[in-house]
Amino acid sequence: QNINQRKTEAKQTAFKLIDVFETTVDPKQWGKNFPRQYDSYLRTVDTQRTRHGGSEAFQKLDTDPHLKAIFDGYAFAIDYREERGHAYMLSDQRETERVTKKVQPGACVHCHASNTLAYRKLGVEKGAGGTIEMPFASKEGQAQLFKGFEEMCKMKFDEATKLVEHPVACIDCHDPDTMHLRVTKPGFINGIRALAKSSDPVPHLPSIERWRKGDRSKDYEPNVEATRQEMRSMACGQCHVEYYFKGEGKLVTYPWMNGLKVEQAEKYYNDVGFSDWTHARSGAKVLKAQHPEFEMWSQGIHARSGVACADCHMPYIREGAIKVSDHHTRSPLLNISRACQTCHSYSEEEISSRVAAIQDRTKKLLDASEQAVVDLIGALEQAKKDGMTDEQLLPVQKMQRAAQWRCDFVNAENSMGFHAPQEAARILGESIDLARQGQIELLKMQSGKTPMKPTASAK
Amino acid sequence: QNINQRKTEAKQTAFKLIDVFETTVDPKQWGKNFPRQYDSYLRTVDTQRTRHGGSEAFQKLDTDPHLKAIFDGYAFAIDYREERGHAYMLSDQRETERVTKKVQPGACVHCHASNTLAYRKLGVEKGAGGTIEMPFASKEGQAQLFKGFEEMCKMKFDEATKLVEHPVACIDCHDPDTMHLRVTKPGFINGIRALAKSSDPVPHLPSIERWRKGDRSKDYEPNVEATRQEMRSMACGQCHVEYYFKGEGKLVTYPWMNGLKVEQAEKYYNDVGFSDWTHARSGAKVLKAQHPEFEMWSQGIHARSGVACADCHMPYIREGAIKVSDHHTRSPLLNISRACQTCHSYSEEEISSRVAAIQDRTKKLLDASEQAVVDLIGALEQAKKDGMTDEQLLPVQKMQRAAQWRCDFVNAENSMGFHAPQEAARILGESIDLARQGQIELLKMQSGKTPMKPTASAK
Amino acid sequence: MRRYAGITTAGLALAALVGICIGSALYTFDFAEGTSYLSNDPKACVNCHIMRDQYDGWQKASHHANATCNDCHVPQDLVGKYYTKAEHGWRHSKGFTLQNFHEPIRITPESLAIVNNNCVRCHESLTSEITSHADPVRGLVNCTQCHSRVGHGPRN
Ligand SMILES: [Ca+2]
Ligand SMILES: [Ca+2]
């Protein structure tokens, strides 16, 4: 790899046709120096479906009728699609009925656009010192970024989205001077710092483990301390994570203060008393999980073995004597030879069947878990109709919240369990237990029996 | 390959000190030719505990109090221990209170002794043709074996066990002439033939897939058709499997007619109407699962990758100038460097933590599943006390049977989920769903509501 | 750059040679001797940039000091050696010239058998006990099933 690197670095200078700066947002410009990466980056417009993923934006509410019941009362019951390539992120966000039919904040823009510069400009406007030509990593640069971030989060979506014009672009992941990977999303930088301060073991993020052993007086700084291999996942962890909008300022926040696991995020939300909405049928205060790929990957054997998102979703392609990272980020199942066979010496067919075995198991449990949640929602709805009060129902509503959170955590995660097969199954097993226990508790309340104590594992 | 074989066969004869025959049961004799294997074979007397396994015969009924409730009315509620090394198999069986306090058949001997010769002798006695000097693989040899097997199964245990004197010995796994691996247990030979005839995909057993494509007029013959790598698992699959005693003849039978998965074995038992006992508290006709290691391994990624039982449980060990298979079969966690590190280049510490992560997840779900089953048993017990009849309770008793079978399948499997982590979790998730739905159904019956239809996944 | 250009020339020259060989429909040892492909120097392999990963891996792996490419990848009996070299030379050059091979490169079952025989060749006495009881029908368990890293280190 070093040799390759040296070669390509040599190339890089040789081919450097134009200079790019912190102010060069348009990927076309960068593409003049790196046409191969740019060409593949453009190919994220492709649409091709896989069994559980792929890039065709079909309506999930149609393919999975349970979802309407589960998200009743929330924007996700209106329009919820399979996600597709990066090229669409800006337009898909602008066009979703979740935005056109509901009011959304500027916070949404955090992950759907190239906004490094937009944040900094806004920051300067709103009084952060310095100029936007100053280095990104400088004290001023960072202050501008975070100031603009905070300001944009609380704007109206319609206004905020006018400040950006490109989907995620080179500048969001690369330093324009050195082309080194970097993270630029303030929500991620805050989140990973909070994670570093927690005590959740993260063997797959060795630089955090190292930081923890240090004096901890300064915040963990991913752009300085993370290894290259870690950066190959953190670049994606910028956006492919569970989040919520904190408080009135609608600040994009990753719930990592206790760790990355499903129950650790839940604990955070419970502690701060957050819920996404009140369920229209059951009255429960519930949560919506969103694309926790980084979190789920973190629990899997690949992360543990040092395999990064980019290894599978941006594998090297050889072009003549050089290898470049395929910037057509997509389902690895559409690219098995490069995405998997460098590490796994089985045939493509065999590799797909292994994935299918994992995804089928997950799907089966997921169906059972959704069914259990829907049954509980139905039972609560009926109980309300029968005259039970929210106060009486609260313990059971809490069980719905916990069950639904787990079910959705796996469902919203986009690999159908592949990123961490056993963890996904464990989460769903717990979801089923909680939802079914909720029904039991309700029936006991209704028939005047003493409700059972939920078991330790299902508290 | 052929070249090497010829060269090294010369070596073998050089060391051959005595001749061993189909009539040489005593491993000590074989050990004269193969002292290294014999020495390690003797070491199975060692006792050392691991977190979830190891070879200390502690009482499981004490460490896991749920088991008494789950097995109420059955011999396993009297005495149920952690299993230990092969050296103890004969004595542990003779001494367990399951034998001393209950009547057991000669069938038990099938997996707890070297009985290749004992079967054949008994077969000859009972009228099978030929003499015991005839080759094991000859028509007569096989007829003697199967005749003796059938006869011994239906004997009384006390008499049958007198016919054997050694725990599993060289002759049960090796051809005395060539030392090639072989399988000799009739129950396994019948079982694997039935499996071959089923249509359950077995990518990890390529010789069966091959047989299926042939004309299928002759039975699948493991000793002829299996590859060497398959034999390195089948040798263990002879005994480390789920089984039951079929009919009056108490014939040791492996429920593989539909395939190796948990629900396929269940379907077999349901179809033939078998149950191990009637639960003392709930009145349900239930099943006990027994050590389905071969079945669970079959669902895992290691089997799929061609990794055999012997690779992990009998890894090669270097003794001076020669490497041999470690015949001290035991927990690989007591021998990580040899058992895992040739394939996995992580530190021993890292490998144990990976196993711990898998086993901890399994344990957590297993606890939840046991709790759910125990809750259902309690609910049924109460319903009976309240005057409900077995006829009324039958649908719920069936759910107990299904839930308990799944819970026990993972519990009785001795790797705490390691052999197939996601599959173990899936099974437990289903167990929880079934047990909790049983409670729900019962409560609905009691309160006069229409019982819900169990969901598809939990039929 | 310079090295890169050099490689390409070598590759083309080799391909051209192979082309001539198809023309005459004959693999001759003359052709064989005439190309660097047949030397035992690992650099001969890595002349082809496509072998770069394996070369890098080999340099870091346990056998760097003990075995070169040909010790593992070519049968050591004379006929087999040159047959294999000719066959590989042909296939690899063709692949390289046409750029129509599967990537990542996968060892063929035939080549893997050659490798395994070479393991046993060097480690004969150590492994005599486990190879001696090999079933003539079932054969050996491949050494590389467990020791796949000795040549090139871990895949990842
Ligand atoms: Ca998609
Ligand atoms: Ca044990």
Short mmCIF file of N, CA and C and ligand atoms in Angstrom, two decimals, chain A residues 53-55 82-84, ligand 1:
data_model
loop_
_atom_site.label_atom_id
_atom_site.label_comp_id
_atom_site.label_asym_id
_atom_site.label_seq_id
_atom_site.Cartn_x
_atom_site.Cartn_y
_atom_site.Cartn_z
N GLY A 53 -31.84 -3.98 -0.25
CA GLY A 53 -31.30 -2.63 -0.31
C GLY A 53 -31.28 -2.14 -1.74
N GLY A 54 -30.15 -1.58 -2.12
CA GLY A 54 -30.04 -1.04 -3.46
C GLY A 54 -30.53 0.39 -3.51
N SER A 55 -30.64 0.91 -4.70
CA SER A 55 -30.80 2.35 -4.83
C SER A 55 -32.05 2.73 -5.62
N GLU A 82 -36.96 3.91 0.47
CA GLU A 82 -35.63 3.32 0.43
C GLU A 82 -34.68 4.43 -0.02
N GLU A 83 -33.52 4.52 0.64
CA GLU A 83 -32.60 5.59 0.25
C GLU A 83 -31.81 5.18 -1.00
N ARG A 84 -31.30 6.17 -1.68
CA ARG A 84 -30.51 5.86 -2.88
C ARG A 84 -29.19 6.61 -2.87
CA CA D 1 -30.66 2.00 -0.61
#
